[in-house]
Coordinates of C-alpha atoms in Angstrom, one line a residue:
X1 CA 59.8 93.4 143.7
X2 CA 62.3 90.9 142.9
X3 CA 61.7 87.0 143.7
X4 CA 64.0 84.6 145.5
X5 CA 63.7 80.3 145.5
X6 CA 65.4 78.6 147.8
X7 CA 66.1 74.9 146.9
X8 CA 67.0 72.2 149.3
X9 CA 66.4 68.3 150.0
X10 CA 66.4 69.1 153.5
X11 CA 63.2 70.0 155.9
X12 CA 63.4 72.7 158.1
X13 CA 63.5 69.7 161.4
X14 CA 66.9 69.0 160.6
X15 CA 68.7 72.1 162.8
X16 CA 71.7 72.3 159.8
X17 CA 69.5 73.4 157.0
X18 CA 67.1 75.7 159.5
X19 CA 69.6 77.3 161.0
X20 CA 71.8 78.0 157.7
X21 CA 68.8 78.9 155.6
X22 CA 66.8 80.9 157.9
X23 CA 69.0 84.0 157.8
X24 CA 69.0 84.3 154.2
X25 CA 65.2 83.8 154.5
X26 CA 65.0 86.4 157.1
X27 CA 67.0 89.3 155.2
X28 CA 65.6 88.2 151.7
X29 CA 62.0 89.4 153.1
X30 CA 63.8 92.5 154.9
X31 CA 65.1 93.4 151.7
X32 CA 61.4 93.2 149.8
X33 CA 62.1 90.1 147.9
X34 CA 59.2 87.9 147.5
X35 CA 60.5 84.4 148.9
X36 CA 59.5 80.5 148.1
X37 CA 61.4 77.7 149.7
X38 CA 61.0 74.2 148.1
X39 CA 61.7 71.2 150.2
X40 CA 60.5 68.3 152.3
X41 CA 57.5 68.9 154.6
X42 CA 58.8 69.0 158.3
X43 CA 59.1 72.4 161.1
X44 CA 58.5 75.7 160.1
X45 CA 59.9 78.8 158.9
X46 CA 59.6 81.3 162.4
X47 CA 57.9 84.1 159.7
X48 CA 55.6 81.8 157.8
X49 CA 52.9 84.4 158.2
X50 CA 54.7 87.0 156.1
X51 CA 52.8 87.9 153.0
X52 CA 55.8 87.3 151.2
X53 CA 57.0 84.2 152.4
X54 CA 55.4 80.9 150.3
X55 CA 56.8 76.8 151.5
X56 CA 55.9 74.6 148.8
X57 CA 56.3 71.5 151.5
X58 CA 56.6 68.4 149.6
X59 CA 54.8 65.2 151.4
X60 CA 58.5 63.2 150.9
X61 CA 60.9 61.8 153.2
X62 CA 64.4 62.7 153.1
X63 CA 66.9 60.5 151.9
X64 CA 69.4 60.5 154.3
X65 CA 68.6 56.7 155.6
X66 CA 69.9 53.4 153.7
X67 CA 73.5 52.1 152.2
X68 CA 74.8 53.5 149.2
X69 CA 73.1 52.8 146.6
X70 CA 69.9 52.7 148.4
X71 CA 70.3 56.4 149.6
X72 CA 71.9 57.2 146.0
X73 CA 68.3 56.2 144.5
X74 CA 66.6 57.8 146.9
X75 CA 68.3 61.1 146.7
X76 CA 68.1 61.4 143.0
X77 CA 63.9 60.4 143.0
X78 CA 64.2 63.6 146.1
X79 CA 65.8 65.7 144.5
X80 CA 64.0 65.6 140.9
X81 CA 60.5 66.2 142.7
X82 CA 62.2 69.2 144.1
X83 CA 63.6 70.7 140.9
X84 CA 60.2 70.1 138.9
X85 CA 58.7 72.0 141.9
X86 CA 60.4 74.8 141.7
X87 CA 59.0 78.0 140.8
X88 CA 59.9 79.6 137.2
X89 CA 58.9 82.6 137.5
X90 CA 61.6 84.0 139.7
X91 CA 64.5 86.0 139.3
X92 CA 66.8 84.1 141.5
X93 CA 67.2 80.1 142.4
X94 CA 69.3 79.7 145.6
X95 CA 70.2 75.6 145.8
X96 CA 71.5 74.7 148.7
X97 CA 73.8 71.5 148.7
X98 CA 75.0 68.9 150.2
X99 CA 72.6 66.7 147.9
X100 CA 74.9 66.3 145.2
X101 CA 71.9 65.3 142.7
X102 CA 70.2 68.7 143.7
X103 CA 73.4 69.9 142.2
X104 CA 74.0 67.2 139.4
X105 CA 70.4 67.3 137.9
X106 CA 70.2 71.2 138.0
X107 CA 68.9 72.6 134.9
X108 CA 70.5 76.0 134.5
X109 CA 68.4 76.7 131.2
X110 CA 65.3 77.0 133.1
X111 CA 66.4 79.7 135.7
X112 CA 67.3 83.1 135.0
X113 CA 69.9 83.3 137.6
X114 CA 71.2 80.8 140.3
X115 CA 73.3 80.6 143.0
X116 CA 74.8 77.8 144.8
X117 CA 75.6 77.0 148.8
X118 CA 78.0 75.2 149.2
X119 CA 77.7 73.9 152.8
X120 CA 79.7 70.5 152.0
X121 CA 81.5 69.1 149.4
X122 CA 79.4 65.1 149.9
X123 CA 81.6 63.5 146.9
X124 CA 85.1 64.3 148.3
X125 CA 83.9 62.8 151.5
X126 CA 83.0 59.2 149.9
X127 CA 85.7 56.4 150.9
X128 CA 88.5 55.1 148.1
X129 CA 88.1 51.5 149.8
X130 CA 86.4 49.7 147.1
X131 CA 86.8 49.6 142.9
X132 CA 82.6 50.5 143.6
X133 CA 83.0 53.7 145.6
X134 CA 86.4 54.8 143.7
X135 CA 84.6 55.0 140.4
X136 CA 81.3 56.5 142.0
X137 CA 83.8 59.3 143.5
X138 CA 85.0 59.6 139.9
X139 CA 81.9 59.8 138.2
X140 CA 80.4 62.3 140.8
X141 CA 83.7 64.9 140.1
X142 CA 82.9 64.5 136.8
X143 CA 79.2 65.7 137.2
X144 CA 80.1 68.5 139.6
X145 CA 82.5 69.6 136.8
X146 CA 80.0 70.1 134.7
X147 CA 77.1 71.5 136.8
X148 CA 79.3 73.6 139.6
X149 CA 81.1 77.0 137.0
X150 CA 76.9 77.0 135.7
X151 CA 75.8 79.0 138.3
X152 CA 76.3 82.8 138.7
X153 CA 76.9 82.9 142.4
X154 CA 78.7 80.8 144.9
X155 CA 78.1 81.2 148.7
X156 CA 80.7 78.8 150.6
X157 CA 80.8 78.1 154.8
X158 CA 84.9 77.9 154.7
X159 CA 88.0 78.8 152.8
X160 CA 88.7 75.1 152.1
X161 CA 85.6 75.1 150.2
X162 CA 86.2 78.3 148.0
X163 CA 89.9 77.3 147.5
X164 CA 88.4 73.9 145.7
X165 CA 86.2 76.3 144.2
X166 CA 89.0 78.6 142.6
X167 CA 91.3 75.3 141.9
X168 CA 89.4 72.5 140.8
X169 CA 86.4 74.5 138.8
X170 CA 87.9 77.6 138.0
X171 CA 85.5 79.6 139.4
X172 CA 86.2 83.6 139.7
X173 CA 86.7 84.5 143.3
X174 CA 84.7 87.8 142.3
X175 CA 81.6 85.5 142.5
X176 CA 82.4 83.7 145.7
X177 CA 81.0 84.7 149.0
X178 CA 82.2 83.8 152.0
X179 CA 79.4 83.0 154.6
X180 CA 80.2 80.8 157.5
X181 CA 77.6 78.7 159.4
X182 CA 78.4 80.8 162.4
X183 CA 75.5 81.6 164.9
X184 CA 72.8 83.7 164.4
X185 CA 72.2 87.2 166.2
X186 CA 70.0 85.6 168.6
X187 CA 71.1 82.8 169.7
X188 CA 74.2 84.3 170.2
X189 CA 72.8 86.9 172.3
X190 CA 71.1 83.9 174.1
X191 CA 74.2 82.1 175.3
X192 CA 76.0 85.1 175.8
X193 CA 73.1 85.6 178.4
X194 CA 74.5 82.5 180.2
X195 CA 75.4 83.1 183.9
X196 CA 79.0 82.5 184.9
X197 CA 79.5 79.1 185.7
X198 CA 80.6 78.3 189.3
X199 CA 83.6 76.2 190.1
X200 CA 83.0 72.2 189.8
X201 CA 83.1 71.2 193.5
X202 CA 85.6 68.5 194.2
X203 CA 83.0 65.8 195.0
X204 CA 80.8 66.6 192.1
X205 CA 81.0 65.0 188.7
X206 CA 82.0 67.3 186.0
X207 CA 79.9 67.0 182.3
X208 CA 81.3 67.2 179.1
X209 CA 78.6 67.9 176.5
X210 CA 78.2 67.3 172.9
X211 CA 75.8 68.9 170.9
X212 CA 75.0 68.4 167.0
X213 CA 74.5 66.0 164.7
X214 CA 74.9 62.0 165.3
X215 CA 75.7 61.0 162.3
X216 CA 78.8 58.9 160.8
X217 CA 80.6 61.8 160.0
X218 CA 80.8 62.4 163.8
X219 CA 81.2 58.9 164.9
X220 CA 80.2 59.5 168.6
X221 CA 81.5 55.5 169.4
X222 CA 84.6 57.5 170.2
X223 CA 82.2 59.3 173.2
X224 CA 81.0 56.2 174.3
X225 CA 84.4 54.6 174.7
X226 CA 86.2 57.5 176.2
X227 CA 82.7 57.4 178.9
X228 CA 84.0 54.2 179.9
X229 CA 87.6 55.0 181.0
X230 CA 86.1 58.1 182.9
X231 CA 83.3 56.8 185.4
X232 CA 83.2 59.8 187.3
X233 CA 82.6 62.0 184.7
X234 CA 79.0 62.7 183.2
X235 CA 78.7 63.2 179.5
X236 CA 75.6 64.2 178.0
X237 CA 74.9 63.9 173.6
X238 CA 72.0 66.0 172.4
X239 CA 70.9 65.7 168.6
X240 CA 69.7 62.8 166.0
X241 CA 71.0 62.1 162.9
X242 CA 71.6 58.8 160.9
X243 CA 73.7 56.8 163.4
X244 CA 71.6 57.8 166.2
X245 CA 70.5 53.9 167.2
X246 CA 74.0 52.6 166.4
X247 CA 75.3 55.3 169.2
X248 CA 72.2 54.8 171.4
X249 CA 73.3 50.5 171.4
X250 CA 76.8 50.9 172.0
X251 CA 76.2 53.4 175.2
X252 CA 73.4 50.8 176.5
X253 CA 74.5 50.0 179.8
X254 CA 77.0 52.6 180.3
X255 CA 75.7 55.0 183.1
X256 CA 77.2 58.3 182.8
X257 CA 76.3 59.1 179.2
X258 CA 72.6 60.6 178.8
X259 CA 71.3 60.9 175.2
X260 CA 68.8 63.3 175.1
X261 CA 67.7 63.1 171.4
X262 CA 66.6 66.4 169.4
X263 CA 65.8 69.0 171.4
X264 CA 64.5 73.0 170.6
X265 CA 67.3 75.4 170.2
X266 CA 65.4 77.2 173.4
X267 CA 66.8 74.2 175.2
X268 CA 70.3 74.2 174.3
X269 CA 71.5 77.4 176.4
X270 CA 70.5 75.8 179.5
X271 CA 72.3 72.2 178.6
X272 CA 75.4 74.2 177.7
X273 CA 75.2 76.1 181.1
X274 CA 75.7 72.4 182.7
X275 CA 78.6 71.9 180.9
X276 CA 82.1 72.3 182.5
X277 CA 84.1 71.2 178.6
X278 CA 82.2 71.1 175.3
X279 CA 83.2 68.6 172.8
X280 CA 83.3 67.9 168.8
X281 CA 84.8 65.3 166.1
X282 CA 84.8 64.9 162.4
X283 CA 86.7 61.5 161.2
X284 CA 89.8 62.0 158.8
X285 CA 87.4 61.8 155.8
X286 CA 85.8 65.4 156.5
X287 CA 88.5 67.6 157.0
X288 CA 87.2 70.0 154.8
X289 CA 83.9 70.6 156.4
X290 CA 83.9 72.9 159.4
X291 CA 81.2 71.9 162.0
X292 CA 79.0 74.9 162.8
X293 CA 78.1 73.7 166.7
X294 CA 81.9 74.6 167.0
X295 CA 81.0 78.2 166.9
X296 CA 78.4 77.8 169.1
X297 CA 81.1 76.1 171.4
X298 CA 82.8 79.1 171.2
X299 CA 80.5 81.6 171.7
X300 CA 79.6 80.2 175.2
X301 CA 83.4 81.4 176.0
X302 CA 83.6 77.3 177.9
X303 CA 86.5 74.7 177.1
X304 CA 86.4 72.9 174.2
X305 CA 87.9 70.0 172.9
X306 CA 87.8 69.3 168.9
X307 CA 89.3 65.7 167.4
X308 CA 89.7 66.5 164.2
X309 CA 92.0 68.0 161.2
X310 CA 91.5 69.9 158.3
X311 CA 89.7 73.5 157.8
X312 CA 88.3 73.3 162.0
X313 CA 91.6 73.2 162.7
X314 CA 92.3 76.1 161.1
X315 CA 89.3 77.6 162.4
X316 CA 89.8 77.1 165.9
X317 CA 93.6 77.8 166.0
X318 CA 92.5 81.3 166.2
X319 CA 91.2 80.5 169.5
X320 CA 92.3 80.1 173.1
X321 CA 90.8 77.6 175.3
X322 CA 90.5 74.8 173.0
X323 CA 92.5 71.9 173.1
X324 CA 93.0 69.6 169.9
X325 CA 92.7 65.7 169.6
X326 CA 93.2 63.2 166.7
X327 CA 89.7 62.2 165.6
X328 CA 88.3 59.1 166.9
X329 CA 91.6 58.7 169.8
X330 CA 89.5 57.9 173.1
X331 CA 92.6 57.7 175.2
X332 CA 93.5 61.0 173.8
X333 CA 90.6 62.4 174.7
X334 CA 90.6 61.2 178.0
X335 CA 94.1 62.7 178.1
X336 CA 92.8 66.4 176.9
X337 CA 89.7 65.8 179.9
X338 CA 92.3 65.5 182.4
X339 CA 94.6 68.4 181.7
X340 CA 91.2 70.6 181.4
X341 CA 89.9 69.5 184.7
X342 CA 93.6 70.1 186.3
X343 CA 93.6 73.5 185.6
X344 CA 91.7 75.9 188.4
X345 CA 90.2 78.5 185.6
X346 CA 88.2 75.6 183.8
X347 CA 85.3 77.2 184.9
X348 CA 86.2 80.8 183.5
X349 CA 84.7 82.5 180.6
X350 CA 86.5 83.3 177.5
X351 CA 85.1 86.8 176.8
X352 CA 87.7 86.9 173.9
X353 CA 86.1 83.9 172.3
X354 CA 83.3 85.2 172.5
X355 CA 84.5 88.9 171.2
X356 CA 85.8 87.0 168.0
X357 CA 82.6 85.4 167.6
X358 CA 80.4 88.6 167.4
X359 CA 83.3 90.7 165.6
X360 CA 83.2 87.8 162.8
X361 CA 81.1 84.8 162.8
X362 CA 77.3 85.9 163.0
X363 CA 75.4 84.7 160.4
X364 CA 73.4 87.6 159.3
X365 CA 76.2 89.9 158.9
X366 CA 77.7 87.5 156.4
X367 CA 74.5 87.2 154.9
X368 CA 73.6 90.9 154.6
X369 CA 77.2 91.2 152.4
X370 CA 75.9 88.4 149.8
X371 CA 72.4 90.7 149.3
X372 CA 74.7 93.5 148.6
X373 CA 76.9 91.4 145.8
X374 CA 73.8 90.2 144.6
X375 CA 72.0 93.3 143.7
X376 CA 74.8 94.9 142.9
X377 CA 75.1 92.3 140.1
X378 CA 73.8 93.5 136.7
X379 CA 72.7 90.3 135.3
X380 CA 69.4 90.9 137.7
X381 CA 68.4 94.0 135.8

């Protein structure tokens, strides 16, 4: 029976690491692999009664609060107690990143064989403002250098992130995966469940949701504004994240936005049946990163509006019903409302949306294809 350790800096609360790692939990146990995941204490693993599932929880918060450097200190102490908690005695170590210092302080001697996930590239994102953050964006390239062509494996969520692979490390596309964040089977199958929407009467106020992370990445200010040119239109923000009290003060005393917080995945169907157009933004810095509620967005077969540019783009392009903004552009966004609400099929389904969702963005079937590299991979023997 061959043994599996997934690695991460991330608990299973935060809904980007549970619902990327979870899969390759779920099909690493269906496959007979005997699986451990190491990281902070925090939800829990839907099959933690399997006899072949172990969590070594770790009683330490994440370090995903504080500036800088406060947050750079507290991520490398993180991400240390997670390496020296690691099991040895396994045949493969699956580290999942964004941490860079999971990646930078990785010991490859000690592990037979290791793969990395690549879900975002965290040192390209870091501002060129200052002579400070220019030379910590230098230093970090440097150290993924030489940490990123010593692993064996490379999952990545986009094809931005395996082209910087292939260019700036080297790395042999033989040993890069594709595996998008996608949606799983399930919840797939739950939104697809939806009913059809009916049409937004004429003296009702339509809602334009957001669901996913509030964080700065996101910078839902651009929410709050565009709420204030549209009265009459409800918006509704469901998640946490880092930025979650900055959002929360500038939409104080602004009526029509409601933010609901975290909520259980069980919940989100039901807030995306109330929604008449679904929105997302990533700021100019994180055009490489695809968000994975998009494909959520998508699946529901609803509008959606995306202010971004980079790889999403490139994603959703092969999508109808979606209307793109420049990031962080209220008045744009406003614009894109209008012309949505204007049109009398807003409230119609796209079945082929959600067609090109099942045919290539669940998670498992992705997932299933890196098992099959994997074994297939005679350094295991």
């Amino acid at each position: 029976m061959k043994k599996i350790a997934f690695l991460s800096t991330y608990s299973l609360n935060e809904p980007v690491l549970k619902n990327r790692i979870t899969p390759f939990i779920d099909i690493a146990l269906e496959r007979g692999f005997t699986v451990t995941l190491v990281n902070p204490s925090g939800g829990e693993y839907h099959q933690s009664a399997d006899k072949n599932f172990r969590h070594r929880a770790l009683n330490i918060p994440q370090a995903n609060r504080g500036n800088f450097f406060v947050r750079t200190l507290r991520e490398i102490s993180l991400a240390r107690k997670i390496l020296k908690s690691a099991p040895d005695d396994v045949d493969v170590t699956f580290v999942t990143i964004p941490s860079m210092f999971l990646l930078f302080l990785f010991g490859r001697g000690r592990f037979k064989y290791s793969v990395l996930d690549v879900r975002d590239l965290t040192w390209e994102y870091l501002s060129e403002g200052s002579a400070v953050m220019r030379s910590a964006k230098r230093v970090f390239r440097l150290c993924a250098g030489l940490k990123v062509p010593k692993f064996n494996l490379y999952t990545v969520t986009n094809k931005a992130e395996e082209k910087y692979l292939l260019d700036r490390f080297g790395v042999s596309p033989e040993r890069i995966i594709l595996c998008p964040n996608g949606i799983s089977r399930r919840q797939y199958e739950q939104v697809l469940a939806m009913p059809e929407p009916v049409k937004v009467a004429k003296n009702e106020s339509p809602t334009m949701v957001y669901v996913g992370n509030v964080g700065l990445a996101q910078n839902l200010v651009t929410l709050v504004e565009t709420a204030k040119m549209l009265p009459n239109f409800n918006f509704v923000i469901v998640g946490g994240g880092s930025d979650f009290e900055r959002i929360q003060k500038s939409a104080k005393g602004v009526p029509n936005i409601d933010l609901k917080g975290r909520i259980d995945w069980n919940e989100v169907p039901s807030v995306y049946q109330q929604a008449d157009i679904l929105w997302a933004q990533l700021t100019p810095e994180f055009a490489g990163a695809v968000p994975s509620k998009l494909y959520e967005y998508l699946a529901t077969g609803k509008p959606v509006i995306y202010g971004g540019m980079g790889e999403a783009v490139s994603v959703v392009s092969g999508f109808e019903r979606v209307c793109l903004v420049a990031p962080e552009d209220s008045n744009e966004l406003v614009a894109a409302i209008e012309s949505f609400l204007n049109d009398n099929n807003v409230s119609r389904l796209s079945r082929n949306n959600q067609r090109k969702i099942a045919d290539s963005f669940i998670r498992e079937n992705s997932v299933h294809r890196f098992y099959e590299k994997l074994l297939s991979n005679k350094e295991l023997d």
